[in-house]
């Protein structure tokens, strides 16, 4: 969100944002926080392909639009607002590796165990299921809460170990972690870092002088 309280036809209100009023932007950023591409959301007049928008919805359309200039065999990560089976399938056909957390209701009849059953498993338990065409993998990992991810290039993969605080035993324990979670945590967060870097230089001045 680009903070703005003035009069502008494309100004948006997004509840829960640090700056809820302003210009809404979708950005493609690297791990360093460098922005590579962006699109300003303008409601119905946003420069999206309307056929793709009607067929796949807003989240998927944003991904397709911003990934047009990404070369083959690059890795793309996004959160559950954008992740669907169709997005991962189409990116796989373009030879773009993609992964993201998911909203499980977008993946109908998923054979993964539910959260109630997962809570009975030991911490660090993980499982994966693969689509029939082998293009999309769902991976569930039990940490403090269950984490479900969808991707098109790897499953649980090789596991490593991470330290977690055990409240009952009041000590740190080692927990196995799937490779996809490691990759996601390592590369995700470029947009948040860009926002952080911008705040270091942002000055809020209540003035009508455009020079300020």
Coordinates of N, CA and C in Angstrom, one line a residue, residues 13 35 37 75 109 129 135 148 167 181 191 193:
X13 N -9.1 1.0 0.4 CA -9.1 0.8 1.8 C -8.9 -0.7 2.0
X35 N 12.5 -4.4 -6.1 CA 11.3 -4.5 -6.9 C 11.7 -4.7 -8.4
X37 N 9.1 -5.7 -10.8 CA 7.9 -5.3 -11.6 C 6.7 -5.0 -10.7
X75 N 12.6 -19.4 -9.7 CA 11.8 -19.8 -8.6 C 10.9 -18.6 -8.2
X109 N -11.3 -32.1 -2.3 CA -11.1 -33.5 -2.0 C -9.6 -33.8 -1.8
X129 N 1.2 -35.4 -1.1 CA 0.4 -36.0 -2.1 C 0.7 -35.4 -3.4
X135 N 2.1 -32.8 -11.8 CA 2.5 -31.4 -11.9 C 2.5 -30.6 -10.6
X148 N 0.4 -25.9 5.3 CA 0.1 -26.6 4.1 C 0.6 -25.8 2.9
X167 N 7.0 -25.8 25.1 CA 6.5 -25.2 26.3 C 6.3 -26.1 27.5
X181 N 9.7 -26.1 2.9 CA 9.5 -25.1 3.9 C 10.8 -24.3 4.1
X191 N 8.7 -8.6 -0.7 CA 7.8 -7.4 -0.7 C 7.8 -6.8 0.7
X193 N 10.3 -6.8 2.8 CA 11.6 -6.2 3.0 C 11.6 -4.9 2.2

